[in-house]
Short mmCIF file of N, CA and C in Angstrom, two decimals:
data_model
loop_
_atom_site.label_atom_id
_atom_site.label_comp_id
_atom_site.label_asym_id
_atom_site.label_seq_id
_atom_site.Cartn_x
_atom_site.Cartn_y
_atom_site.Cartn_z
N MET L 20 25.65 -0.58 -7.11
CA MET L 20 24.38 -1.02 -6.52
C MET L 20 23.90 0.22 -5.70
N ALA L 21 22.57 0.56 -6.03
CA ALA L 21 22.04 1.75 -5.36
C ALA L 21 21.70 1.45 -3.94
N LEU L 22 21.43 2.41 -3.14
CA LEU L 22 21.19 2.36 -1.72
C LEU L 22 19.99 1.57 -1.49
N THR L 23 18.89 1.74 -2.23
CA THR L 23 17.61 1.02 -2.02
C THR L 23 17.86 -0.45 -2.32
N SER L 24 18.52 -0.72 -3.34
CA SER L 24 18.72 -2.18 -3.73
C SER L 24 19.57 -2.89 -2.70
N GLY L 25 20.60 -2.13 -2.15
CA GLY L 25 21.38 -2.66 -1.03
C GLY L 25 20.63 -3.01 0.16
N ILE L 26 19.67 -2.05 0.56
CA ILE L 26 18.92 -2.28 1.72
C ILE L 26 17.94 -3.48 1.47
N VAL L 27 17.29 -3.56 0.31
CA VAL L 27 16.47 -4.59 0.00
C VAL L 27 17.15 -6.05 0.01
N LEU L 28 18.34 -6.02 -0.57
CA LEU L 28 19.13 -7.31 -0.60
C LEU L 28 19.40 -7.75 0.83
N TYR L 29 19.86 -6.83 1.73
CA TYR L 29 20.12 -7.11 3.15
C TYR L 29 18.84 -7.60 3.78
N ALA L 30 17.77 -7.01 3.61
CA ALA L 30 16.44 -7.38 4.19
C ALA L 30 16.04 -8.88 3.83
N VAL L 31 16.21 -9.09 2.57
CA VAL L 31 15.85 -10.43 2.06
C VAL L 31 16.87 -11.48 2.75
N LEU L 32 18.11 -11.15 2.75
CA LEU L 32 19.08 -12.01 3.24
C LEU L 32 18.91 -12.24 4.81
N TRP L 33 18.56 -11.12 5.48
CA TRP L 33 18.29 -11.32 7.00
C TRP L 33 17.17 -12.25 7.21
N PHE L 34 16.08 -11.97 6.55
CA PHE L 34 14.87 -12.79 6.82
C PHE L 34 15.09 -14.28 6.36
N LEU L 35 15.72 -14.54 5.34
CA LEU L 35 16.00 -15.79 4.84
C LEU L 35 16.90 -16.56 5.85
N THR L 36 17.96 -15.86 6.39
CA THR L 36 18.83 -16.47 7.33
C THR L 36 18.04 -16.66 8.72
N PHE L 37 17.25 -15.75 9.12
CA PHE L 37 16.54 -15.89 10.29
C PHE L 37 15.61 -17.03 10.36
N LEU L 38 14.82 -17.14 9.19
CA LEU L 38 13.88 -18.31 9.14
C LEU L 38 14.63 -19.55 9.10
N MET L 39 15.88 -19.63 8.64
CA MET L 39 16.73 -20.93 8.81
C MET L 39 17.16 -21.15 10.16
N ALA L 40 17.52 -20.08 10.91
CA ALA L 40 18.13 -20.15 12.17
C ALA L 40 17.01 -20.43 13.28
N ILE L 41 15.78 -20.14 13.04
CA ILE L 41 14.75 -20.31 13.99
C ILE L 41 14.68 -21.76 14.59
N PRO L 42 14.68 -22.86 13.68
CA PRO L 42 14.48 -24.18 14.21
C PRO L 42 15.74 -24.82 14.90
N ILE L 43 16.81 -24.19 14.77
CA ILE L 43 18.15 -24.65 15.34
C ILE L 43 18.04 -24.67 16.92
N ARG L 44 18.33 -25.67 17.46
CA ARG L 44 18.37 -25.91 18.84
C ARG L 44 17.00 -25.49 19.62
N LEU L 45 15.85 -25.58 18.94
CA LEU L 45 14.70 -25.10 19.45
C LEU L 45 14.14 -26.26 20.38
N GLN L 46 13.74 -25.91 21.56
CA GLN L 46 13.12 -26.96 22.48
C GLN L 46 11.66 -26.59 22.68
N THR L 47 10.82 -27.66 22.35
CA THR L 47 9.43 -27.54 22.45
C THR L 47 8.95 -27.99 23.79
N GLN L 48 7.76 -27.58 23.97
CA GLN L 48 7.12 -28.06 25.23
C GLN L 48 6.99 -29.72 25.40
N GLY L 49 6.92 -30.35 24.44
CA GLY L 49 6.98 -31.69 24.28
C GLY L 49 8.21 -32.32 24.61
N ASP L 50 9.37 -31.52 24.10
CA ASP L 50 10.70 -32.06 24.36
C ASP L 50 11.04 -31.94 25.89
N VAL L 51 10.68 -30.76 26.48
CA VAL L 51 10.81 -30.54 27.84
C VAL L 51 9.99 -31.50 28.80
N GLY L 52 8.77 -31.77 28.24
CA GLY L 52 7.82 -32.55 29.07
C GLY L 52 6.93 -31.82 29.84
N GLU L 53 6.89 -30.49 29.73
CA GLU L 53 5.95 -29.66 30.49
C GLU L 53 4.88 -28.97 29.59
N VAL L 54 3.92 -29.67 29.05
CA VAL L 54 2.92 -29.19 28.13
C VAL L 54 1.91 -28.38 28.90
N VAL L 55 1.80 -27.13 28.54
CA VAL L 55 0.76 -26.29 29.23
C VAL L 55 -0.62 -26.68 28.69
N PRO L 56 -1.66 -26.82 29.57
CA PRO L 56 -2.95 -27.23 29.17
C PRO L 56 -3.36 -26.22 28.18
N GLY L 57 -3.99 -26.72 26.96
CA GLY L 57 -4.57 -25.85 26.03
C GLY L 57 -3.61 -25.34 24.97
N THR L 58 -2.31 -25.74 25.00
CA THR L 58 -1.30 -25.47 24.04
C THR L 58 -0.87 -26.73 23.35
N HIS L 59 -0.22 -26.57 22.20
CA HIS L 59 0.16 -27.76 21.43
C HIS L 59 1.56 -28.10 22.05
N ALA L 60 1.94 -29.38 21.91
CA ALA L 60 3.18 -29.97 22.41
C ALA L 60 4.32 -29.37 21.66
N GLY L 61 4.04 -28.96 20.37
CA GLY L 61 5.09 -28.46 19.45
C GLY L 61 5.30 -26.97 19.81
N ALA L 62 4.68 -26.37 20.73
CA ALA L 62 4.90 -24.96 21.01
C ALA L 62 6.30 -24.76 21.65
N PRO L 63 7.02 -23.70 21.28
CA PRO L 63 8.31 -23.55 21.79
C PRO L 63 8.48 -23.30 23.38
N GLU L 64 9.31 -23.89 23.97
CA GLU L 64 9.54 -23.61 25.42
C GLU L 64 10.77 -22.67 25.48
N HIS L 65 11.87 -22.97 24.81
CA HIS L 65 13.01 -22.18 24.90
C HIS L 65 13.39 -21.84 23.41
N HIS L 66 13.33 -20.57 23.03
CA HIS L 66 13.53 -20.29 21.55
C HIS L 66 14.69 -19.54 21.32
N ASN L 67 15.22 -18.76 22.29
CA ASN L 67 16.41 -17.87 22.18
C ASN L 67 16.42 -17.05 20.90
N LEU L 68 15.34 -16.35 20.70
CA LEU L 68 15.21 -15.47 19.58
C LEU L 68 16.19 -14.26 19.53
N LYS L 69 16.44 -13.59 20.67
CA LYS L 69 17.38 -12.48 20.82
C LYS L 69 18.72 -12.99 20.22
N LEU L 70 19.23 -14.05 20.70
CA LEU L 70 20.51 -14.46 20.33
C LEU L 70 20.46 -14.88 18.78
N LYS L 71 19.47 -15.52 18.36
CA LYS L 71 19.33 -15.92 16.86
C LYS L 71 19.22 -14.71 16.08
N ALA L 72 18.61 -13.58 16.52
CA ALA L 72 18.46 -12.41 15.71
C ALA L 72 19.84 -11.70 15.65
N LYS L 73 20.64 -11.75 16.68
CA LYS L 73 21.92 -11.07 16.63
C LYS L 73 22.80 -11.81 15.75
N LEU L 74 22.85 -13.20 15.92
CA LEU L 74 23.66 -13.92 14.92
C LEU L 74 23.30 -13.91 13.55
N THR L 75 21.90 -13.69 13.27
CA THR L 75 21.39 -13.73 12.01
C THR L 75 21.90 -12.37 11.34
N THR L 76 21.98 -11.30 12.21
CA THR L 76 22.47 -9.93 11.70
C THR L 76 23.84 -10.06 11.29
N LEU L 77 24.72 -10.72 12.07
CA LEU L 77 26.05 -10.82 11.61
C LEU L 77 26.35 -11.75 10.40
N VAL L 78 25.58 -12.88 10.40
CA VAL L 78 25.70 -13.75 9.15
C VAL L 78 25.10 -13.11 8.00
N ALA L 79 24.04 -12.42 8.02
CA ALA L 79 23.48 -11.83 6.91
C ALA L 79 24.42 -10.60 6.45
N GLY L 80 25.00 -9.99 7.29
CA GLY L 80 25.96 -8.91 7.02
C GLY L 80 27.24 -9.49 6.14
N VAL L 81 27.71 -10.63 6.58
CA VAL L 81 28.85 -11.24 5.93
C VAL L 81 28.40 -11.63 4.48
N ILE L 82 27.22 -12.27 4.40
CA ILE L 82 26.77 -12.76 3.13
C ILE L 82 26.49 -11.63 2.23
N TRP L 83 25.93 -10.39 2.82
CA TRP L 83 25.73 -9.23 1.97
C TRP L 83 26.97 -8.59 1.52
N LEU L 84 28.00 -8.59 2.25
CA LEU L 84 29.29 -8.13 1.94
C LEU L 84 29.84 -8.86 0.66
N VAL L 85 29.73 -10.13 0.71
CA VAL L 85 30.27 -11.11 -0.25
C VAL L 85 29.45 -10.72 -1.68
N LEU L 86 28.22 -10.63 -1.61
CA LEU L 86 27.44 -10.39 -2.73
C LEU L 86 27.48 -8.89 -3.22
N PHE L 87 27.85 -7.95 -2.28
CA PHE L 87 27.97 -6.68 -2.67
C PHE L 87 29.34 -6.59 -3.54
N TRP L 88 30.38 -7.25 -3.09
CA TRP L 88 31.58 -7.29 -3.75
C TRP L 88 31.46 -7.92 -5.11
N ILE L 89 30.68 -8.98 -5.23
CA ILE L 89 30.45 -9.75 -6.57
C ILE L 89 29.68 -8.82 -7.52
N ILE L 90 28.75 -8.03 -7.08
CA ILE L 90 27.94 -7.29 -7.95
C ILE L 90 28.71 -6.05 -8.22
N THR L 91 29.41 -5.41 -7.44
CA THR L 91 29.98 -4.02 -7.77
C THR L 91 31.28 -4.35 -8.61
N THR L 92 31.98 -5.46 -8.40
CA THR L 92 33.18 -5.60 -9.20
C THR L 92 32.93 -6.27 -10.49
N GLY L 93 31.73 -6.72 -10.69
CA GLY L 93 31.36 -7.39 -11.97
C GLY L 93 32.09 -8.78 -12.06
N PHE L 94 32.49 -9.37 -10.99
CA PHE L 94 33.08 -10.71 -11.00
C PHE L 94 32.14 -11.78 -11.69
N ILE L 95 30.81 -11.68 -11.28
CA ILE L 95 29.87 -12.52 -12.07
C ILE L 95 28.80 -11.46 -12.51
N THR L 96 28.47 -11.52 -13.85
CA THR L 96 27.44 -10.80 -14.48
C THR L 96 26.23 -11.50 -14.98
N VAL L 97 25.17 -10.74 -15.36
CA VAL L 97 24.10 -11.51 -15.91
C VAL L 97 24.36 -12.23 -17.16
N ARG L 98 25.39 -11.74 -17.90
CA ARG L 98 25.84 -12.44 -19.14
C ARG L 98 26.47 -13.81 -18.85
N ASP L 99 26.98 -14.01 -17.70
CA ASP L 99 27.47 -15.29 -17.29
C ASP L 99 26.42 -16.34 -17.24
N PHE L 100 25.08 -16.04 -17.15
CA PHE L 100 24.01 -17.00 -17.01
C PHE L 100 23.34 -17.01 -18.37
N ASP L 101 23.82 -16.41 -19.39
CA ASP L 101 23.18 -16.53 -20.68
C ASP L 101 23.63 -17.62 -21.51
N PHE L 102 23.12 -18.84 -21.19
CA PHE L 102 23.69 -20.06 -21.76
C PHE L 102 23.00 -20.32 -23.26
N ASN L 103 22.04 -19.67 -23.59
CA ASN L 103 21.48 -19.77 -24.92
C ASN L 103 21.75 -18.68 -25.87
N ASN L 104 22.64 -17.82 -25.37
CA ASN L 104 23.04 -16.58 -26.21
C ASN L 104 21.86 -15.66 -26.61
N VAL L 105 21.01 -15.56 -25.71
CA VAL L 105 19.87 -14.60 -26.00
C VAL L 105 20.19 -13.23 -26.03
N MET L 106 21.07 -12.71 -25.17
CA MET L 106 21.43 -11.36 -25.05
C MET L 106 22.27 -10.87 -26.18
N SER L 107 22.25 -9.65 -26.49
CA SER L 107 22.96 -9.14 -27.58
C SER L 107 24.41 -9.12 -27.12
N PRO L 108 25.27 -9.26 -28.14
CA PRO L 108 26.72 -9.21 -27.82
C PRO L 108 27.17 -7.81 -27.28
N LEU L 109 28.23 -7.81 -26.52
CA LEU L 109 28.79 -6.59 -25.93
C LEU L 109 29.27 -5.64 -27.10
N PRO L 110 28.99 -4.33 -26.90
CA PRO L 110 29.58 -3.44 -28.13
C PRO L 110 31.06 -3.49 -27.88
N VAL L 111 31.67 -3.57 -29.16
CA VAL L 111 33.10 -3.51 -29.12
C VAL L 111 33.70 -2.12 -28.95
N SER L 112 34.62 -1.80 -28.04
CA SER L 112 35.04 -0.51 -27.75
C SER L 112 36.03 -0.13 -28.81
N ASP L 113 35.95 1.21 -29.17
CA ASP L 113 36.84 1.74 -30.21
C ASP L 113 38.23 1.97 -29.68
N GLU L 114 39.26 1.20 -30.07
CA GLU L 114 40.62 1.26 -29.52
C GLU L 114 41.41 2.38 -30.07
N THR L 115 41.05 3.08 -31.08
CA THR L 115 41.62 4.12 -31.61
C THR L 115 41.45 5.45 -30.72
N GLY L 116 40.41 5.48 -29.90
CA GLY L 116 40.16 6.56 -29.10
C GLY L 116 39.33 7.68 -29.77
N GLY L 117 38.96 7.53 -30.92
CA GLY L 117 38.31 8.54 -31.68
C GLY L 117 36.99 8.21 -32.22
#
């Protein structure tokens, strides 16, 4: 895996994880019962974004490490998803060495 693709994969994982973490334990103004005039009752009162960003960084890092291992070791390859045999067969290696 090249450096650029590793960074892009981590960024995608980070944002995906962060967007899933944002609504967890979110308290809105309507939940608290203190709606500021001119705002929506669904506006966040306590969002804890710093904590969620830190946890997201750790979780995305673990997921990235697992995917990095899978990609670099070849544990799962693109050919594993070729259910219709569209890809050409793998070349047979010459066992005679010559």
